[in-house]
Tab-separated table of C-alpha atoms in Angstrom:
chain	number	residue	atom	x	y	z
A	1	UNK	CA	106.362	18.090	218.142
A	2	UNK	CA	103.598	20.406	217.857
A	3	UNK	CA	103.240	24.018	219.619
A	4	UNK	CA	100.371	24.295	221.371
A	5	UNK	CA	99.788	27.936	222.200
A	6	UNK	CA	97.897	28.632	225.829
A	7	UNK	CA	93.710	28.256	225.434
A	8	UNK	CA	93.204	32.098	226.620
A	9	UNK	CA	95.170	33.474	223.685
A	10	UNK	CA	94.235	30.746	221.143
A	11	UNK	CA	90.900	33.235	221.060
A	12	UNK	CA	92.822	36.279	220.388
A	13	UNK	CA	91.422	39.094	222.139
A	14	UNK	CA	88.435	37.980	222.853
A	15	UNK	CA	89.409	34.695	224.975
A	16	UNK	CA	90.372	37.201	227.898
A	17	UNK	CA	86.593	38.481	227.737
A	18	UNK	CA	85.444	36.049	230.390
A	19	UNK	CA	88.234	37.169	233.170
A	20	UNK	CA	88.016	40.782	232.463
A	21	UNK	CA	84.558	40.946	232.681
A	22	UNK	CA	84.919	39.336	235.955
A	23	UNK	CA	87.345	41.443	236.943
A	24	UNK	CA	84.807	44.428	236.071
A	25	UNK	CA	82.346	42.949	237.821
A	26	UNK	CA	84.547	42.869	240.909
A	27	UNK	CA	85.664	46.040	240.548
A	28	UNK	CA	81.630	47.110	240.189
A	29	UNK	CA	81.074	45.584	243.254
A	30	UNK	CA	83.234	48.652	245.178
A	31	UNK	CA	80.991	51.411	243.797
A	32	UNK	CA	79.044	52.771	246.141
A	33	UNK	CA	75.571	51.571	244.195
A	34	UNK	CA	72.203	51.573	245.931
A	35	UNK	CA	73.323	51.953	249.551
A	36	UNK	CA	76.697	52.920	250.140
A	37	UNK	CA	76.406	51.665	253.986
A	38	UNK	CA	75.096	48.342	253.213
A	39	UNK	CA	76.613	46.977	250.202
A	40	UNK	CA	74.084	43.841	250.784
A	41	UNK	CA	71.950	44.656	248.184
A	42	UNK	CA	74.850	44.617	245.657
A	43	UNK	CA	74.981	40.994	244.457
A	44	UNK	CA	78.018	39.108	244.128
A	45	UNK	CA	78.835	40.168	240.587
A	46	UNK	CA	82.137	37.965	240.459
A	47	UNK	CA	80.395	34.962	241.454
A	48	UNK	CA	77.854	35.338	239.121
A	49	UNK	CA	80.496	35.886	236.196
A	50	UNK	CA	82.795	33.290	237.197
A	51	UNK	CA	79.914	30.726	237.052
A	52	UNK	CA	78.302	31.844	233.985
A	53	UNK	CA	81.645	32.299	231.980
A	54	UNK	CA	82.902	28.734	233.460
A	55	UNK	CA	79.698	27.216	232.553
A	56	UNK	CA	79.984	28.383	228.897
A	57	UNK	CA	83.778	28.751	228.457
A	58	UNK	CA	85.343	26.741	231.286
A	59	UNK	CA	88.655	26.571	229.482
A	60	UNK	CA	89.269	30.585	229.295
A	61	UNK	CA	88.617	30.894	233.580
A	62	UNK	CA	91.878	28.816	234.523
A	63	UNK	CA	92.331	28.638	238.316
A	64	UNK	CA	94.979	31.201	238.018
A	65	UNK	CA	92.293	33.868	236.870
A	66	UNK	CA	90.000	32.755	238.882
A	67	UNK	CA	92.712	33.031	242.243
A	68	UNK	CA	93.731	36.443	241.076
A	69	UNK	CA	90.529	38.069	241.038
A	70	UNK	CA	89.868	36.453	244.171
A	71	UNK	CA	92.912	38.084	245.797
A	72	UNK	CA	91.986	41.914	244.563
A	73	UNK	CA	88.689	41.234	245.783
A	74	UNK	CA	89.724	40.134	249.508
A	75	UNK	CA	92.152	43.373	249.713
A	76	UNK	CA	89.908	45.506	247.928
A	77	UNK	CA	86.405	44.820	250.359
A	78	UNK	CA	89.123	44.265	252.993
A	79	UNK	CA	87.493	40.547	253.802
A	80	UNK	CA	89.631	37.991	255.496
A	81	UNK	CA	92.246	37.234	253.075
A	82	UNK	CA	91.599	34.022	251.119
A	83	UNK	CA	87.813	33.935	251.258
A	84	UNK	CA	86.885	34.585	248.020
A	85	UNK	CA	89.765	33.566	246.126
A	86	UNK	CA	88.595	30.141	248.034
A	87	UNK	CA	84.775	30.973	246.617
A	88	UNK	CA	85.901	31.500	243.399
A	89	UNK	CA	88.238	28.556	243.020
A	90	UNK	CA	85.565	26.583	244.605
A	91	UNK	CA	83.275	27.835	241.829
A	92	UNK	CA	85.750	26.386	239.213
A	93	UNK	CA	86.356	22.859	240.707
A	94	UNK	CA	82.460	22.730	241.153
A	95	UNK	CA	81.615	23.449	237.433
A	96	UNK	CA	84.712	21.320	236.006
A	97	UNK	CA	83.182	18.423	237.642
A	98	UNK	CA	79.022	18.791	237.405
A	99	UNK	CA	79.101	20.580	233.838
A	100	UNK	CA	78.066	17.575	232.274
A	101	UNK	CA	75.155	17.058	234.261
A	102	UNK	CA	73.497	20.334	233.401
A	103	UNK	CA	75.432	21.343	230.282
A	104	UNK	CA	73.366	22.205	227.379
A	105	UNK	CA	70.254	22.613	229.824
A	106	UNK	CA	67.477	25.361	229.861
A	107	UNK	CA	68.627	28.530	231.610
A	108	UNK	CA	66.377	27.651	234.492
A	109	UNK	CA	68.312	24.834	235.198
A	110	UNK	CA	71.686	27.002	235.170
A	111	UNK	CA	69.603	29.446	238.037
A	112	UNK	CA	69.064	26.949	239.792
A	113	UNK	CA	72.447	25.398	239.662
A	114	UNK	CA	73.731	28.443	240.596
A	115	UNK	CA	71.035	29.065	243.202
A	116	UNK	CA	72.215	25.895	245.216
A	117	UNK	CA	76.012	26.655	244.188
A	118	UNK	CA	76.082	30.217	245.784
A	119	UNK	CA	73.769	29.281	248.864
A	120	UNK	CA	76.868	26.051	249.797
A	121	UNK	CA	79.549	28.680	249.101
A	122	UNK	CA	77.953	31.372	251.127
A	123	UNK	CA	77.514	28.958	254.119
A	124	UNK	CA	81.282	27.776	253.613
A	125	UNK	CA	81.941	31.460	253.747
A	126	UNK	CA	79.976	32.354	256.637
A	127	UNK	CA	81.394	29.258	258.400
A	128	UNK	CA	85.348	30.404	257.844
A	129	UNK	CA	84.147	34.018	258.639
A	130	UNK	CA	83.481	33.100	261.963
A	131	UNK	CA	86.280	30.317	262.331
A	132	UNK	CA	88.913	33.381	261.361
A	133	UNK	CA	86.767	36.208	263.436
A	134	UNK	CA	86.946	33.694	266.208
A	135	UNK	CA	82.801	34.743	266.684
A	136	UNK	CA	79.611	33.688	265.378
A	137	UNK	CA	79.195	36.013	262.671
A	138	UNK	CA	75.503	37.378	261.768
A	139	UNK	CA	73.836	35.649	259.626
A	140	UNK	CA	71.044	37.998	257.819
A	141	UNK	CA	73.124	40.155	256.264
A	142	UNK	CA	74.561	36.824	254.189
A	143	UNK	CA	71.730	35.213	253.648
A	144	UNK	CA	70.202	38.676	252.044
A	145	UNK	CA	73.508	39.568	250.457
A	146	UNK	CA	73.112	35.294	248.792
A	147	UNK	CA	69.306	35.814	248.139
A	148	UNK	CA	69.972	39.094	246.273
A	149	UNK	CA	72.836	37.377	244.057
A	150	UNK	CA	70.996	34.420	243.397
A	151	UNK	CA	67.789	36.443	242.172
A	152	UNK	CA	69.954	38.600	240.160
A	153	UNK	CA	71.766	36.125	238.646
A	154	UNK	CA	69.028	35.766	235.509
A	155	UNK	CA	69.439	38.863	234.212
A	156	UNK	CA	73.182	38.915	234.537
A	157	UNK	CA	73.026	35.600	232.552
A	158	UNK	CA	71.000	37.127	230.038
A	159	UNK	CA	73.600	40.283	229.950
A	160	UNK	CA	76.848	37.749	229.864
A	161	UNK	CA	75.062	35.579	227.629
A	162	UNK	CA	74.721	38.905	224.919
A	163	UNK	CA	78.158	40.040	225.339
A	164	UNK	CA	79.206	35.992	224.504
A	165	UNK	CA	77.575	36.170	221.213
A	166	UNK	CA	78.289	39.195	220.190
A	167	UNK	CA	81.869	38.597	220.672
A	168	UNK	CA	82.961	34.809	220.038
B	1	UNK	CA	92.727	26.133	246.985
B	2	UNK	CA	96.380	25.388	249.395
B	3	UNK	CA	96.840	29.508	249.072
B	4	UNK	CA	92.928	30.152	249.938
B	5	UNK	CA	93.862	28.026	253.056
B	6	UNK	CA	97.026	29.595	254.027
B	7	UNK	CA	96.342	32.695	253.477
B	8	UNK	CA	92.747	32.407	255.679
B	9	UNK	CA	95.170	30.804	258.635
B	10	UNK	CA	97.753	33.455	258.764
B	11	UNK	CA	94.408	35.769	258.757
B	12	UNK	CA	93.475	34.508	261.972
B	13	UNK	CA	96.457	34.178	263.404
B	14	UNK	CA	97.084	37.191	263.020
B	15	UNK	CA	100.098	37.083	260.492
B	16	UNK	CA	97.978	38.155	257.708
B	17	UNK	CA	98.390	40.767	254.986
B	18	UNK	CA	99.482	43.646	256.690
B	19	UNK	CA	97.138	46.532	256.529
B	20	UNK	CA	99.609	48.729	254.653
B	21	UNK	CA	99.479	46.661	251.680
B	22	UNK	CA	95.573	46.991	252.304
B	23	UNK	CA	95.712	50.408	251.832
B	24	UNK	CA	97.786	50.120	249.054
B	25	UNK	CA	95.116	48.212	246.982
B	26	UNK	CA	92.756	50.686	248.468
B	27	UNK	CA	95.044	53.477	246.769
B	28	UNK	CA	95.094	51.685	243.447
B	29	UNK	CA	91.832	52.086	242.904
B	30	UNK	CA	90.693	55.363	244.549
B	31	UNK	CA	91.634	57.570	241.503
B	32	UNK	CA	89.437	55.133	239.107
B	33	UNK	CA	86.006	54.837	242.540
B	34	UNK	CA	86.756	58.679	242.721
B	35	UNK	CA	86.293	58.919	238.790
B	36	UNK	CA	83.230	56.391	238.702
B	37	UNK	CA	81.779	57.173	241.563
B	38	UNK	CA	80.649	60.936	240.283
B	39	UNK	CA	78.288	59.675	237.971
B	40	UNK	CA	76.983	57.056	240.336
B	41	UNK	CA	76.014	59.937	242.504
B	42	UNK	CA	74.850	62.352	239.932
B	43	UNK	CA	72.071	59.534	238.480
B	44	UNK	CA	71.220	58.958	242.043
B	45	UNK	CA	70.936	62.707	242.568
B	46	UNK	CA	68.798	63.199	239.572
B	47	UNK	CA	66.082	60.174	240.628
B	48	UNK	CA	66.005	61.069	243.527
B	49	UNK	CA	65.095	64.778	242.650
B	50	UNK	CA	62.645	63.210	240.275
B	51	UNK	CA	60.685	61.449	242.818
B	52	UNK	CA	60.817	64.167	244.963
B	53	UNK	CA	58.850	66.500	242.545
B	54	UNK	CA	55.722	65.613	243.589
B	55	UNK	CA	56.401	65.867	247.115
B	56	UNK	CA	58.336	69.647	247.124
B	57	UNK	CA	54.610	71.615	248.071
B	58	UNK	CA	54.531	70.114	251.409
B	59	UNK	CA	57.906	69.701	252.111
B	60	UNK	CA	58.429	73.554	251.445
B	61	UNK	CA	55.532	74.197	253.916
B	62	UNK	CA	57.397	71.508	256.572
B	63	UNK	CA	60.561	73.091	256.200
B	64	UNK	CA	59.197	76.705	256.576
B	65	UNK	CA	58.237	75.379	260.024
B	66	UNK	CA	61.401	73.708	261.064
B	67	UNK	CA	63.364	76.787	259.907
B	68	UNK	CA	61.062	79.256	262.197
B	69	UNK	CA	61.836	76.937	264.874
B	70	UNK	CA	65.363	76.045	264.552
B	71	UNK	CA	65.871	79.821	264.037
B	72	UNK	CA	64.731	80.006	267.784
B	73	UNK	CA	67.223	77.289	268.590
B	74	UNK	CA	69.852	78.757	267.004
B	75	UNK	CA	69.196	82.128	268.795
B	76	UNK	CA	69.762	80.236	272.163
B	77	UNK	CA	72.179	78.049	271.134
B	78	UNK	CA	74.261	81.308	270.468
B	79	UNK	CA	73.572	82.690	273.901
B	80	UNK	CA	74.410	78.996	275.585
B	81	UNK	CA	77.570	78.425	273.698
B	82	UNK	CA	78.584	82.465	274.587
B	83	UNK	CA	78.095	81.871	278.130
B	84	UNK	CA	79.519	78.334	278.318
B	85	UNK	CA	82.719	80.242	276.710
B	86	UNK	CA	82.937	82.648	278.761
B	87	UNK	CA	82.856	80.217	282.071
B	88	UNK	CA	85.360	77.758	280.141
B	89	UNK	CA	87.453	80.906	280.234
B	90	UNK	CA	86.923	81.731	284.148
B	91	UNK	CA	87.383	77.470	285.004
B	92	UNK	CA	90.652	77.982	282.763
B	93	UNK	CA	88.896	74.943	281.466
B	94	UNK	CA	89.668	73.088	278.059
B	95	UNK	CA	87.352	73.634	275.167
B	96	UNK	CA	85.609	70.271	273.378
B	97	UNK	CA	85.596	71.893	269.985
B	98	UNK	CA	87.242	69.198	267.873
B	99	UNK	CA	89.207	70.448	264.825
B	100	UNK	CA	88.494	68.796	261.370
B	101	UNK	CA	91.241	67.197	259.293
B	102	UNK	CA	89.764	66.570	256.135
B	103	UNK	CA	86.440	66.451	254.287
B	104	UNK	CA	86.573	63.333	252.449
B	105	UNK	CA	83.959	61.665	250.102
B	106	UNK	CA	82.608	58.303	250.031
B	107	UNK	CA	84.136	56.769	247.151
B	108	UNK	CA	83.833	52.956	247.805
B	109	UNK	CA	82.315	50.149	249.640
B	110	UNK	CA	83.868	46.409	251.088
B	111	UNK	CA	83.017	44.210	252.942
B	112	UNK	CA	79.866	42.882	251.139
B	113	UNK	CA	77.976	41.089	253.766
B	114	UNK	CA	80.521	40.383	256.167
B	115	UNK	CA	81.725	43.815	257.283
B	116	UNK	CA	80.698	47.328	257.516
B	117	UNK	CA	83.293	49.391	255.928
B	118	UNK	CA	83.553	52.619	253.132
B	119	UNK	CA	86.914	53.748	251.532
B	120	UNK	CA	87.249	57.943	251.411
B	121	UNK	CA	89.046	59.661	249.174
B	122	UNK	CA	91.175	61.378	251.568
B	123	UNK	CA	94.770	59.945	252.593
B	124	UNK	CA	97.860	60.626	254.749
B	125	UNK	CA	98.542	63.419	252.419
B	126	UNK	CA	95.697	65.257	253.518
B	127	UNK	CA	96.278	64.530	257.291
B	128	UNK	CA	94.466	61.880	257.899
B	129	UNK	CA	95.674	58.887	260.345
B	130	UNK	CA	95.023	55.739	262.117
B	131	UNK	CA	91.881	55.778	264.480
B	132	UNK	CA	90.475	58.985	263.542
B	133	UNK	CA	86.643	59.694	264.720
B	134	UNK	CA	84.719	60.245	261.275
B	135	UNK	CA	81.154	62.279	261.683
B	136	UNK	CA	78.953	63.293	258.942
B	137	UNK	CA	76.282	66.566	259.386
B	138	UNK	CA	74.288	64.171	261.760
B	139	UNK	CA	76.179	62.144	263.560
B	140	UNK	CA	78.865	59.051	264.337
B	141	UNK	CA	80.079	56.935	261.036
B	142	UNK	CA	82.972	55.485	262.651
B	143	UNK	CA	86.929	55.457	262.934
B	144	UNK	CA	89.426	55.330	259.783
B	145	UNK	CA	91.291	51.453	259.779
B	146	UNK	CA	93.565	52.325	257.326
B	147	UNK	CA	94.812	54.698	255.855
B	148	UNK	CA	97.060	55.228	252.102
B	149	UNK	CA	98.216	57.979	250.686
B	150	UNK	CA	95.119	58.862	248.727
B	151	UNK	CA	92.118	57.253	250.562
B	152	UNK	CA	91.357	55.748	254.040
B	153	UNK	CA	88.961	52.701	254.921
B	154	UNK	CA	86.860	53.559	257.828
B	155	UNK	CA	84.814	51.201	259.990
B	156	UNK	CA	81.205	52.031	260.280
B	157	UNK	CA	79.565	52.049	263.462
B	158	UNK	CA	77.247	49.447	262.327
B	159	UNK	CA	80.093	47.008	261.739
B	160	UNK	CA	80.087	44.088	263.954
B	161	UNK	CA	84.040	44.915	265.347
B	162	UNK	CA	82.420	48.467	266.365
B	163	UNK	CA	82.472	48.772	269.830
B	164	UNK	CA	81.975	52.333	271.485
B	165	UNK	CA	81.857	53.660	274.810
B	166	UNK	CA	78.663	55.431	274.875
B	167	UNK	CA	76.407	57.336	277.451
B	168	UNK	CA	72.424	57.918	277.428
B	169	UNK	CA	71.464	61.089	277.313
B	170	UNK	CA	68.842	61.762	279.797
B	171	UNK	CA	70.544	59.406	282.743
B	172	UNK	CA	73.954	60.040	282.001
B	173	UNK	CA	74.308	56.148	282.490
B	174	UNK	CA	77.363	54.237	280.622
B	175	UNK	CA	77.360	51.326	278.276
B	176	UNK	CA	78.697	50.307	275.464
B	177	UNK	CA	77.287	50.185	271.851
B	178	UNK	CA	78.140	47.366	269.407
B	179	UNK	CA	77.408	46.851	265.343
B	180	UNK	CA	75.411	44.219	264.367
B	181	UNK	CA	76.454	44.180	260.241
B	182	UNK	CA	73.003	45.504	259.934
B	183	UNK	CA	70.908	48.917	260.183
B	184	UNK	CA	70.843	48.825	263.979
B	185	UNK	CA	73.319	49.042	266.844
B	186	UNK	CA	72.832	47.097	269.875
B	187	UNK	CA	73.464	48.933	273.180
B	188	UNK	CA	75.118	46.496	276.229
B	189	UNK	CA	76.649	46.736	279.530
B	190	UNK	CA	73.931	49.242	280.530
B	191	UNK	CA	74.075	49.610	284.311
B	192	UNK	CA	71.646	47.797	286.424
B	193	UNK	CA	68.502	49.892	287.218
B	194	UNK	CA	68.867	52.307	284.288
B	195	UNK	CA	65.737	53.620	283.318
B	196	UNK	CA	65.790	52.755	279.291
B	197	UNK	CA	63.137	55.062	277.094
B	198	UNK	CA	62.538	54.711	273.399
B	199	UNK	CA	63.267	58.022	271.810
B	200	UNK	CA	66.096	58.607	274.024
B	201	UNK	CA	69.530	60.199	272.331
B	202	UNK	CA	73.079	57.605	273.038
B	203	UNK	CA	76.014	60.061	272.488
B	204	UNK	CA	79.759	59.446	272.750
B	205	UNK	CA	81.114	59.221	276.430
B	206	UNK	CA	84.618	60.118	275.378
B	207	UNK	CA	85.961	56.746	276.898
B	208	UNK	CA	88.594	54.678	274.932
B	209	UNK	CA	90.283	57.815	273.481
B	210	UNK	CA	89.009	57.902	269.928
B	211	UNK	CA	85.841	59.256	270.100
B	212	UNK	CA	84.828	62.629	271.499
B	213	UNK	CA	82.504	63.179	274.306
B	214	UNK	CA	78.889	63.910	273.392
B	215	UNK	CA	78.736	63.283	269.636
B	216	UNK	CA	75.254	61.689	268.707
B	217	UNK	CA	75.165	57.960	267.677
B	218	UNK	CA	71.375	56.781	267.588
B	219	UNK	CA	68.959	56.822	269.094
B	220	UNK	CA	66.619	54.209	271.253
B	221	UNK	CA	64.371	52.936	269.039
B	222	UNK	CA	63.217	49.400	270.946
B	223	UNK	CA	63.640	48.166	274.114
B	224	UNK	CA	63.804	44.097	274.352
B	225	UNK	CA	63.739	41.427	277.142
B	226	UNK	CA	67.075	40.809	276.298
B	227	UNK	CA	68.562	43.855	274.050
B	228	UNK	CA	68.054	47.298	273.420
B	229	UNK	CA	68.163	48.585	269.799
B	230	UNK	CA	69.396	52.247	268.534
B	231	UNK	CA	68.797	53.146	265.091
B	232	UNK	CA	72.181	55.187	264.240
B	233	UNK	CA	72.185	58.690	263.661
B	234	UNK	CA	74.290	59.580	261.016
B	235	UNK	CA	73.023	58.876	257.129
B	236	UNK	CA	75.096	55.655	256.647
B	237	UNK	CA	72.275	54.356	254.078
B	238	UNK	CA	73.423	57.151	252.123
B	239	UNK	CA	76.953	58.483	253.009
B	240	UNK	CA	78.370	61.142	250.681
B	241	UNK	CA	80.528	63.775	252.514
B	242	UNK	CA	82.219	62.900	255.726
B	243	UNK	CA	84.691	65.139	257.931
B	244	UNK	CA	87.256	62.681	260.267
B	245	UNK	CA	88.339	65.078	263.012
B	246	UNK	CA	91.546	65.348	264.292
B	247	UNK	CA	90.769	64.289	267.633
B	248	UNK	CA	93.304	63.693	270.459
B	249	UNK	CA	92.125	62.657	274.198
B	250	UNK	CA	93.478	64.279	277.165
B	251	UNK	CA	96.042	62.283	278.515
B	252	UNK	CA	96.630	62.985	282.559
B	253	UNK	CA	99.248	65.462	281.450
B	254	UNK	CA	97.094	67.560	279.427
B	255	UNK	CA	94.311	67.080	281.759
B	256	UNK	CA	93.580	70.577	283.751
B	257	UNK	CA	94.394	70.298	287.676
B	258	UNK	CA	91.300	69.058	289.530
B	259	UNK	CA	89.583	71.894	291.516
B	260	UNK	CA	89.821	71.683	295.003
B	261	UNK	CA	87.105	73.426	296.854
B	262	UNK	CA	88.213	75.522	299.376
B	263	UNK	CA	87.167	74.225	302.557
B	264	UNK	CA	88.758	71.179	301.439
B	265	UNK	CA	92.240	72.279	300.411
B	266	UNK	CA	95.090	70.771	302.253
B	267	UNK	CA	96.410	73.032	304.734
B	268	UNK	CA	100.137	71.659	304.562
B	269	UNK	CA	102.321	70.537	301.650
B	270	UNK	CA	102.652	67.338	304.102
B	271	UNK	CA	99.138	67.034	303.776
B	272	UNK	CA	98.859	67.450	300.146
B	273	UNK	CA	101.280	64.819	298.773
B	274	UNK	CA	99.649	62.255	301.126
C-alpha cells in the first residue's frame, strides 16, 4: 500500500501559492483603495484568483480553501454570511466541470469564460441578497462592482499568470 | 455548498453569526488595515498633491476669498453662539453641544457592492459603543454597528439599511432619508404640500435617538416626479478622519419642564394634575 501524501503539500511550499494569494487578494479587497465609501470600483480580487488559480491548478484550490476564504471574506465585508463562500465554491464546481472545454485556450477565451462566470454568480448573489434582506436590493452598484471585476480580470491574469511561472 | 446554504438561512432568520464574533474578525485584522492602510493614504496623498500643482495659483486666490468671508462668519457666529448661551442659561435650557468619544480613522472597507460600510480603528477601549452618531468636518457618515475592542464597523448613510429622521432646512418639514448603496440619498415621507427646492440643506431632526438635532446630511440636489435626491454632505468618497460622538437623547426624565406661560398656568394643584 502506497502513501499518497495530500496534492497541496506534494508541491512543497509553493502548492499553497494559489490559496494564499487568494487569501491576499481578499484581504486587499478591505483596504480602503480608490474610494473608501464605495468599494465598487475595487474588483472582486478573490474571484478573480480563485478562477485563474482553479483554471491552471485546480487540484491545489480544494473546496476546503476555497470555503475558508469564503468565510473570512463574509465576516470581514460583513456580507450575509455564506454568500461568498457559496461564490467561491460555486467557482470551483463550475471550473471542475467546463475546464475541458476551454482548457489550453487563448487567454481571451479564459476572459470571457470568466466574464460570463462572474456576471451568473453576481446575479445568484444579488438574487440571495435580496431573498436574505427580505428587499429588492439595488442593482447598479453590482452590476458596476461585476463590470469592474470582469474588465480587470486581464491584467490580474497576466499578474497571476507571472507569479505561476516564476514559482512552479 | 450545504454550509453556504445554512449559514445564508440562519442569516435571514435571524440566527446568524452574532455580531460579536463580527467584530472579532473585524479586530483581527485592524492592527494589519491600520498598518497597510498608511501607505495607501500617503500614495494617495502624494498624487493627489501632484495633480493639484498646477491648480494651487487659483485656488490660493479662491481661498483668500472664502477666508475674508468666513472670517465675517465666524465673527457673527461668535456673537450668535454668545447670545444663544447666555439665553440657554436664562431658559435653564439644555445645551446641544455633543461631546466626542473618539477620533477614529478609516482603516477598512466591506461590503463590496452590497452594503455601505467602513471599519475605524477605534474600539470599546477607547469608548466607543453600539449606535453611536459618527460625523466627519462636514457632515453625517453614519452610526457604528459593531463594535470590538480595537475597531468599530459603522454604517454609512448611503447604505441601503440607513434610515434617518431628517428635517429640511428652510420649512422645517419632516421626512425621512434612506441610502440607496450609491452616491445619493433618497429623501421620503416628506409631508404633503412641502415646498421642495434644489440647493436646500436636510439636517438631522433628532428623532429616533441616535442622531443629534441639526447635523447636516446633504443637500437637495434633484427634485423628481416620484423622488427627491440629496447628494450627502460629508466626504464619504474619501473618508479619512471621523469623530463618533457620544451622543445620548433626552429621555422624558432628562427632558427640562415645559414652560407654561403665565396666563396659562393652572391656578389650583386640582387643576394641574388634570
Amino acid at each position: 500500500m502506497t502513501f499518497r501524501r495530500p496534492t497541496l503539500s506534494r508541491f512543497g511550499l509553493s502548492g499553497y501559492l494559489p490559496v494564499i494569494i487568494t487569501f491576499i487578494c481578499a484581504f486587499i479587497m478591505l483596504l480602503p483603495l480608490g474610494t473608501s465609501a464605495a468599494n465598487v470600483t475595487v474588483p472582486h480580487l478573490a474571484l478573480a484568483s480563485a478562477f485563474y488559480w482553479l483554471s491552471s491548478r485546480p487540484l491545489l484550490m480544494p473546496y476546503g480553501a476555497c470555503a475558508l476564504i469564503g468565510f473570512f471574506l463574509d465576516l470581514w465585508l460583513d456580507v450575509p454570511m455564506g454568500l461568498n463562500i457559496g461564490l467561491l465554491v460555486l467557482t470551483r464546481f463550475f471550473v471542475l466541470n467546463q475546464l475541458k472545454h476551454y482548457k489550453g485556450r487563448s487567454r481571451i477565451v479564459y476572459w470571457a469564460v470568466f466574464t460570463g462566470l462572474s456576471f451568473a454568480l453576481y446575479a445568484i448573489a444579488w438574487a440571495v441578497t435580496s431573498i436574505v434582506r427580505g428587499d429588492l436590493w439595488p442593482l447598479v452598484p453590482i452590476l458596476t462592482q461585476w463590470a469592474v471585476t470582469a474588465v480587470s480580470f486581464g491584467p490580474l491574469a497576466l499578474v497571476f499568470g507571472r507569479i505561476r511561472r516564476s514559482v512552479m | 455548498m450545504a454550509l453556504s446554504v445554512t449559514l445564508l438561512v440562519l442569516d435571514a432568520s435571524g440566527l446568524g453569526i452574532p455580531v460579536r464574533i463580527r467584530a472579532m474578525a473585524s479586530d483581527i485584522v485592524a492592527p494589519l488595515l491600520d498598518i497597510l492602510e498608511r501607505p495607501i493614504r500617503g500614495t494617495q496623498a502624494g498624487l493627489e498633491r501632484l495633480a493639484g500643482v498646477s491648480d494651487i495659483y487659483l485656488e490660493n486666490e479662491k481661498l483668500r476669498k472664502e477666508n475674508e468671508m468666513m472670517r465675517e462668519w465666524r465673527d457673527a457666529a461668535l456673537k450668535l453662539t454668545r447670545e444663544n448661551d447666555e439665553l440657554r442659561d436664562l431658559l435653564d435650557a439644555p445645551g446641544r453641544t455633543v461631546p466626542t468619544v473618539a477620533t477614529g480613522r478609516v482603516i477598512g472597507v466591506g461590503g463590496g457592492a452590497f452594503e455601505r460600510n467602513v471599519v475605524l480603528n477605534v474600539g470599546t477601549g477607547d469608548g466607543v459603543a453600539l449606535n453611536l452618531p459618527v460625523v466627519d468636518a462636514t457632515g453625517v457618515v453614519g452610526r457604528t454597528i459593531q463594535v470590538g475592542r480595537l475597531s468599530s464597523r459603522v454604517l454609512l448613510v448611503t447604505d441601503i439599511n440607513s434610515r434617518i429622521p431628517v428635517r429640511l432646512e428652510d420649512s422645517g418639514a419632516l421626512a425621512i432619508i434612506e441610502g440607496q448603496n450609491s452616491r445619493e440619498l433618497r429623501l421620503n415621507y416628506v409631508p404633503m404640500g412641502t415646498e421642495i427646492k434644489v440647493g436646500t440643506r436636510v439636517l438631522t431632526s433628532g428623532h429616533g435617538g441616535i442622531f443629534p438635532p441639526d447635523l447636516p446630511i446633504g443637500r437637495i440636489v434633484e427634485v423628481r416626479e416620484d423622488a427627491v435626491i440629496v447628494e450627502p454632505e460629508s466626504l464619504l468618497d474619501r473618508l479619512d478622519f471621523v469623530k463618533v460622538l457620544a451622543y445620548v437623547p433626552l429621555t422624558p426624565e432628562t427632558e427640562p419642564e415645559p414652560l407654561v406661560p403665565l396666563e396659562k398656568a393652572p391656578a389650583t394643584q386640582a387643576e394641574a394634575t388634570e
